Short mmCIF file of C-alpha atoms in Angstrom, two decimals:
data_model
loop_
_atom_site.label_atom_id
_atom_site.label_comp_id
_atom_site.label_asym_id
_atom_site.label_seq_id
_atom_site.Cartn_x
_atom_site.Cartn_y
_atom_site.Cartn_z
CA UNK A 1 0.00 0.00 0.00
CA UNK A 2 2.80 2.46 0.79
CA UNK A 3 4.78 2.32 -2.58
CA UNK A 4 0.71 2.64 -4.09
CA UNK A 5 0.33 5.83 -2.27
CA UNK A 6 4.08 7.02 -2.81
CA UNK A 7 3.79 6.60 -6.57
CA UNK A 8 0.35 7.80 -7.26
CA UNK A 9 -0.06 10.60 -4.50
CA UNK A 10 -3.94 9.27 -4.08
CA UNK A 11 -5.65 7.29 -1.52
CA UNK A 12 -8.30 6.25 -4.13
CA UNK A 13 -5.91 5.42 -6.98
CA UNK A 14 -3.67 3.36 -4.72
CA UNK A 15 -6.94 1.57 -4.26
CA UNK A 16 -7.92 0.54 -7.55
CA UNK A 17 -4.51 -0.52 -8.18
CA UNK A 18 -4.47 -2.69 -5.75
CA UNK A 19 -8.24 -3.61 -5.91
CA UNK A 20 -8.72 -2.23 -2.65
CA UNK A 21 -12.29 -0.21 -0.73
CA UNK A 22 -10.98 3.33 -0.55
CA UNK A 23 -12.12 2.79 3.48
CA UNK A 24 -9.87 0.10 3.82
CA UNK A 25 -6.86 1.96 1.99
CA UNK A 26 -7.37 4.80 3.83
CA UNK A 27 -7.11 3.06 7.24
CA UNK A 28 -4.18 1.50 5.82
CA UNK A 29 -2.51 5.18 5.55
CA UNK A 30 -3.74 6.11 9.06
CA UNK A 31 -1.57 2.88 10.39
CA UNK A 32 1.01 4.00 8.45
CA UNK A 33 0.82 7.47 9.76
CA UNK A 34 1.13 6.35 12.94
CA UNK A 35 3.82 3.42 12.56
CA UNK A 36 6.27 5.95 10.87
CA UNK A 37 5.39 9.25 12.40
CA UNK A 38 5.06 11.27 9.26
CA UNK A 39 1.99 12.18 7.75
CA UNK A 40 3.54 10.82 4.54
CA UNK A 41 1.15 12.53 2.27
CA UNK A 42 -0.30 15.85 2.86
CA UNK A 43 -3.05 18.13 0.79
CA UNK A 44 -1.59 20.45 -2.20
CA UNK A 45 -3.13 22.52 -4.44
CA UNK A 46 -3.68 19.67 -7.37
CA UNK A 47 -4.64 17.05 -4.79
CA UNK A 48 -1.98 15.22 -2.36
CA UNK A 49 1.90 15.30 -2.38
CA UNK A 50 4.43 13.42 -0.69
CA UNK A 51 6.35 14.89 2.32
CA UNK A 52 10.58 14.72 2.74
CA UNK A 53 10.20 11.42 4.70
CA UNK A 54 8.19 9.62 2.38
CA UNK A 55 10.27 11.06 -0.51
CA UNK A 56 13.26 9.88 1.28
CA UNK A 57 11.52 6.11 1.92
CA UNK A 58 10.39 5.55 -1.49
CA UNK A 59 13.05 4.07 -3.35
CA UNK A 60 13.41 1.38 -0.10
CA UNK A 61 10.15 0.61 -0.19
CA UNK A 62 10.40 -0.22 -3.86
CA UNK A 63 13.50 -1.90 -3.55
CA UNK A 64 11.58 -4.54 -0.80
CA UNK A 65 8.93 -5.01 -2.58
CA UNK A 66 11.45 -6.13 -5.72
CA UNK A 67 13.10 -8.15 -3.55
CA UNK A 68 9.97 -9.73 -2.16
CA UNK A 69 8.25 -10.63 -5.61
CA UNK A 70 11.75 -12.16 -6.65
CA UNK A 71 11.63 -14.41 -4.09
CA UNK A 72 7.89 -15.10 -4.42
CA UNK A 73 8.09 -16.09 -7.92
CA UNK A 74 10.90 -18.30 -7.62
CA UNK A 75 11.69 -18.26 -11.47
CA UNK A 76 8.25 -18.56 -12.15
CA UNK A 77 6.88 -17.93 -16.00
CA UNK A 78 5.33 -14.19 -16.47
CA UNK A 79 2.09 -14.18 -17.60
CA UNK A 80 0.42 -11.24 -19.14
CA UNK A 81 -3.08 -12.31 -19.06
CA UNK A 82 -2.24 -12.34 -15.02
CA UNK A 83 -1.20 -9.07 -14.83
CA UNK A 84 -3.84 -6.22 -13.11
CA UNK A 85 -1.73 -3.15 -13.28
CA UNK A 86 -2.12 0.86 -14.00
CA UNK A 87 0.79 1.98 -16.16
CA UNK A 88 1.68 6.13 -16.00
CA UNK A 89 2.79 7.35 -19.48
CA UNK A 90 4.84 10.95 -19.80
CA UNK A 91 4.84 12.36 -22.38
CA UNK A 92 3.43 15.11 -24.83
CA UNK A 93 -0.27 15.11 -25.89
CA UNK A 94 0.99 13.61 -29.33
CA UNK A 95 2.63 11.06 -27.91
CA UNK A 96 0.14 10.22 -25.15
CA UNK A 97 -2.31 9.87 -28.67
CA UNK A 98 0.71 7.66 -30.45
CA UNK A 99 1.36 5.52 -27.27
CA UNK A 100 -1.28 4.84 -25.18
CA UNK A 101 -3.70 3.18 -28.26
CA UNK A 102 -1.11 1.63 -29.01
CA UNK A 103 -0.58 -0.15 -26.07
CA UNK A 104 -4.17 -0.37 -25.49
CA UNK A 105 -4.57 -2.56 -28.84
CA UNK A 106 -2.41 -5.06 -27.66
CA UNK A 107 -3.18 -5.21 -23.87
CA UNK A 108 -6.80 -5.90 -25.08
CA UNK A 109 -5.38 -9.67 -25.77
CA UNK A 110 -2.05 -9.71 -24.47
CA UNK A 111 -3.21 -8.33 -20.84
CA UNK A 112 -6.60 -6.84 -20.57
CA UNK A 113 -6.20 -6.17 -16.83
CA UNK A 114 -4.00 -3.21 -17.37
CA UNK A 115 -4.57 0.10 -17.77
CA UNK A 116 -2.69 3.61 -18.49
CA UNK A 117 -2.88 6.58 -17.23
CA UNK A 118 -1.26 10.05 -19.02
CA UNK A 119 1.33 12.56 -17.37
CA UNK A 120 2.52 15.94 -18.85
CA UNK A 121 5.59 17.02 -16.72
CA UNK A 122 8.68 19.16 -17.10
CA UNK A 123 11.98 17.84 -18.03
CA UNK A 124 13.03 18.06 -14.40
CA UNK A 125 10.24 16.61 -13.27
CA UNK A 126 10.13 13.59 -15.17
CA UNK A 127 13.47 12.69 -14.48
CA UNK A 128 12.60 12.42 -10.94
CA UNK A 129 9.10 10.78 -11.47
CA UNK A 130 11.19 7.75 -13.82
CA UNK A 131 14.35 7.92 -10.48
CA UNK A 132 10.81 7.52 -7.67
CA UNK A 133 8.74 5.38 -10.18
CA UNK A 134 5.81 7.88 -10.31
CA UNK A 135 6.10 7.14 -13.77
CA UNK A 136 6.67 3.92 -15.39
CA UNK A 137 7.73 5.15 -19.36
CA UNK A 138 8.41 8.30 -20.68
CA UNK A 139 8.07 8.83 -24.54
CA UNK A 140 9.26 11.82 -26.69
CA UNK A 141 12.36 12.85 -27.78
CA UNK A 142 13.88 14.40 -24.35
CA UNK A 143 18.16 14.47 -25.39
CA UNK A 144 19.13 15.97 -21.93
CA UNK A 145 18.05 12.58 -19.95
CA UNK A 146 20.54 11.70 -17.18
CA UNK A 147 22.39 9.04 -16.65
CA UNK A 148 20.56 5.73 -15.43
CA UNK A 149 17.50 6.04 -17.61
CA UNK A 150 17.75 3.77 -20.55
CA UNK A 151 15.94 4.62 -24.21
CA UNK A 152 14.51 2.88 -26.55
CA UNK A 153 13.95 4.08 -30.59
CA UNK A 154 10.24 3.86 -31.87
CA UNK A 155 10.19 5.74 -34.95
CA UNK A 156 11.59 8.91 -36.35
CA UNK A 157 9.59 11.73 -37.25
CA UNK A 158 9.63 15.14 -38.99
CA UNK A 159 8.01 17.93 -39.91
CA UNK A 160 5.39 19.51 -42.13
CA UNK A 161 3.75 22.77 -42.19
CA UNK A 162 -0.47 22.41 -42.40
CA UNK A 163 -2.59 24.88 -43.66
CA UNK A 164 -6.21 25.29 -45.35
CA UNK A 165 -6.39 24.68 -49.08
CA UNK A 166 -5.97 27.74 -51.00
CA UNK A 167 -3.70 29.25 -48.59
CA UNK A 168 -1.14 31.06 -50.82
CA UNK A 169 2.37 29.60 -48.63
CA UNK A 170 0.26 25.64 -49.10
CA UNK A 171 0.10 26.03 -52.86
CA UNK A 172 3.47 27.67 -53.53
CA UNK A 173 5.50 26.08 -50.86
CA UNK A 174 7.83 29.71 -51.13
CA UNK A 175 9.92 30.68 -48.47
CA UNK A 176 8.26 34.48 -48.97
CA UNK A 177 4.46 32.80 -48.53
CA UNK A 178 5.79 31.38 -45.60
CA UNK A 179 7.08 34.76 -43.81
CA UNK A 180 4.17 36.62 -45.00
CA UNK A 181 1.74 34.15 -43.53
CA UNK A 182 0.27 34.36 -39.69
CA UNK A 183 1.20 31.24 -37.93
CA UNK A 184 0.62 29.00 -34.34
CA UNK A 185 3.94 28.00 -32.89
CA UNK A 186 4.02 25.35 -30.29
CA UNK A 187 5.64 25.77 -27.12
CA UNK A 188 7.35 23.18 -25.03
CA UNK A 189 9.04 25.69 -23.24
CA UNK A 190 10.20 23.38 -19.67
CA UNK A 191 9.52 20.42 -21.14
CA UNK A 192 13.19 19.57 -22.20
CA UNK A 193 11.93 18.17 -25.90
CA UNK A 194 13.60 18.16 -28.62
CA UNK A 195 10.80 19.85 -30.38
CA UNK A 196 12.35 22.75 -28.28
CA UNK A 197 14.70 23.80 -31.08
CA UNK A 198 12.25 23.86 -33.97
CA UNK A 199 10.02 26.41 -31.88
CA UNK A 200 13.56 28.53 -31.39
CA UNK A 201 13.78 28.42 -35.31
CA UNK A 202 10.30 29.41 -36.02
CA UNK A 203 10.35 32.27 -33.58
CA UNK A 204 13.81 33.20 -34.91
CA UNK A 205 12.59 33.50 -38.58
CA UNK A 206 9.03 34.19 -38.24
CA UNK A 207 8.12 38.03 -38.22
CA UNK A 208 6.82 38.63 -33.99
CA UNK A 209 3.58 40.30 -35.87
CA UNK A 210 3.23 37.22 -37.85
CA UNK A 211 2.98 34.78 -34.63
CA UNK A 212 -0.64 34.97 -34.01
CA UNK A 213 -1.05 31.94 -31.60
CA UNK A 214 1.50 30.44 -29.23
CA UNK A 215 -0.02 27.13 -27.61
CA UNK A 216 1.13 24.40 -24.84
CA UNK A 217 -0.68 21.50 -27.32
CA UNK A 218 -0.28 20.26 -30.83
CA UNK A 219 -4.16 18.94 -30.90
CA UNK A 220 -5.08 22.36 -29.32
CA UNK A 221 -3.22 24.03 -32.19
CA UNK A 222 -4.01 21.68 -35.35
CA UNK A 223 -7.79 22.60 -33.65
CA UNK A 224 -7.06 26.52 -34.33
CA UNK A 225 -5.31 25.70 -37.76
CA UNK A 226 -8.83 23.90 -38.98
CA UNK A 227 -10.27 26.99 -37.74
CA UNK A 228 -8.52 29.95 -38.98
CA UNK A 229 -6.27 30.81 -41.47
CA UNK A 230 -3.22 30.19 -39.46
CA UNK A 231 -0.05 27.72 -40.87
CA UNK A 232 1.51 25.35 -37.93
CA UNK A 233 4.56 23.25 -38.47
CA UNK A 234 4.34 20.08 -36.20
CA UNK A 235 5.31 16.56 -36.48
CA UNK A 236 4.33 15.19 -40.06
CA UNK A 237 3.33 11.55 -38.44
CA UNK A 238 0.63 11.74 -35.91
CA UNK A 239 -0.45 15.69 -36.66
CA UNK A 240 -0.21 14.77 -40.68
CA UNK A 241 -3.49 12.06 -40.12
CA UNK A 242 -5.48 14.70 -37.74
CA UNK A 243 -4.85 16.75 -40.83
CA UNK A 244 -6.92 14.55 -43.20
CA UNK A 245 -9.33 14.66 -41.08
CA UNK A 246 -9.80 18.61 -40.48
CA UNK A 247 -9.42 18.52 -44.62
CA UNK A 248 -5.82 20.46 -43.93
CA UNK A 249 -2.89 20.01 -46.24
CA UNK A 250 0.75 19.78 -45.51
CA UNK A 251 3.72 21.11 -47.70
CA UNK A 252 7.27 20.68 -46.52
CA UNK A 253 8.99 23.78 -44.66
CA UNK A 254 11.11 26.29 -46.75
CA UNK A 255 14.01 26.06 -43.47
CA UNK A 256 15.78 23.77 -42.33
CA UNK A 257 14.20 21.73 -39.24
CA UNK A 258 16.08 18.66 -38.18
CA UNK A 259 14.69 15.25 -37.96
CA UNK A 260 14.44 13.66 -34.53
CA UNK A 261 13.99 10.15 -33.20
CA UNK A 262 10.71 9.42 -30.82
CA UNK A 263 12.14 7.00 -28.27
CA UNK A 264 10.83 5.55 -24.87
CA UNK A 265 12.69 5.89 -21.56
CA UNK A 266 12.55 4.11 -17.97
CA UNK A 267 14.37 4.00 -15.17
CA UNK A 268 17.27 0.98 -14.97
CA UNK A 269 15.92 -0.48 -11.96
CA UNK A 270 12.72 -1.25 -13.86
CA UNK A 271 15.30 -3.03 -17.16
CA UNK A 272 14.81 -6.72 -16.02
CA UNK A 273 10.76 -6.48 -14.60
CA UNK A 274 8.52 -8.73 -16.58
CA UNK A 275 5.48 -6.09 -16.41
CA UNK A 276 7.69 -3.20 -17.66
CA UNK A 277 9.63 -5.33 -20.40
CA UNK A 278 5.95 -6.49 -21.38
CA UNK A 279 4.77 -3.15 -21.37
CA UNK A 280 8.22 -1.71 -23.68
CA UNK A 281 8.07 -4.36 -25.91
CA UNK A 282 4.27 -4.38 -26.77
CA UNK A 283 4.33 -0.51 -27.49
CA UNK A 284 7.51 -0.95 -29.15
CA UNK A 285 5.79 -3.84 -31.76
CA UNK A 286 2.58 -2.13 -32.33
CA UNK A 287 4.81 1.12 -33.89
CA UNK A 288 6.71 -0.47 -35.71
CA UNK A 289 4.31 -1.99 -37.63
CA UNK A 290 1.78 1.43 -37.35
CA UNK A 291 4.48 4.20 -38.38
#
């Protein structure tokens, strides 16, 4: 119960994950209160967070409760269709859409006990949710990940710039179109993406007048692109099939933005689990045969 309620900061999702009455889970973290002497989590302003001592007893806990399911399974054969689990995904609201169906088509066979939950968090932040195990994967393209978190390549992605039909920079494709148009630049400004550096070109090149829209979300801004005259450059993969959807068309950019590789990430202490290498390996094979 105490690694539940150190990982998800929430008496009631501790609970489900562990199939547990909220009553009896929070009774559980009143004897726990009281055993340690720390109020272990404590009321913030976006629900509960963890105080120094349980911060500081979190990776013990999780280290005892490795040790204890090594011993219990005695080299016994993991099972998918076994496993009831909640899985927390970071990432950006692209990748959340990328990821999470995609793990979501094959855990509807594979393990249709599990379920997955989506984070948005800073760079800094998500190191320390991966270190803590608030966060079992990370996906994105974060470069400036420390040492101890290990990656994994699922595709590599580009970009495109979308725009109504009969918008005179998506039928000529001209570096001049381009400048003169009015644009929505995404901002992952904290975030520590690599999508960082495209946003420094476009604000770099593009006119301040000209930047009519700067928003936190891709989907938010490929909303506003369907609903204005506005040009966004985003990634050409996932935001290029929202596009045929809005009826939006895509021309390549007239400067140069560099390529970058989406990859997953997780902590090394989670390398040689059977319900993380499950859940890396299943998102991993339904990519690579989607993208």
């Amino acid at each position: 119960l105490l690694d539940a309620l150190l990982k998800r900061h929430s008496v009631s999702a501790a609970a489900r994950e562990l199939d547990l009455p909220q009553p009896t889970a929070s009774h559980g973290l009143a004897r726990l209160r009281k055993a340690l002497g720390d109020p272990l989590l404590v009321r913030a302003r976006d629900g509960m967070e963890p105080t120094p001592r349980a911060e500081a007893i979190a990776g013990v806990v999780q280290q005892l409760l490795e040790l204890r399911r090594d011993l219990a399974e005695g080299g016994q054969t993991f099972s998918p269709d076994r496993l009831k689990r909640e899985f927390i995904i970071a990432g950006s609201d692209i990748a959340h859409l990328v990821v999470l169906t995609a793990l979501h088509s094959a855990a509807r066979f594979e393990a249709p006990h599990t379920s997955y939950r989506a984070l948005t968090l800073s760079g800094d932040e998500m190191v320390s949710a991966l270190e803590t195990g608030h966060v079992d994967i990370a996906v994105g393209a974060y470069p400036s990940l420390v040492a101890g978190i290990k990656t994994q390549r699922l595709y590599q992605e580009e970009y495109l710039c979308f725009g109504k039909e009969g918008h005179p920079f998506i039928k000529s494709g001209e570096t001049d179109d381009f400048m003169a148009a009015d644009h929505i630049v995404v901002s992952t400004k904290g975030m520590a993406h690599a999508h960082r550096a495209v946003e420094r070109a476009l604000l770099d090149k593009i006119h301040p007048d000209r930047i009519r829209i700067v928003a936190s979300s891709f989907l938010v801004a490929l909303a506003a692109c369907f609903e204005s005259d506005l040009i966004l450059t985003a990634p050409a993969r996932v935001i290029g099939r929202l596009a045929e959807v809005y009826g939006l068309r895509a021309v390549r950019p007239p400067i140069l933005m560099e390529a970058f590789e989406v990859r997953q990430y997780w902590h090394a202490r989670n390398q040689d689990d059977p319900p993380h290498r499950w859940c890396d390996s299943s998102g991993t094979k339904v990519l690579s045969a989607r993208m």
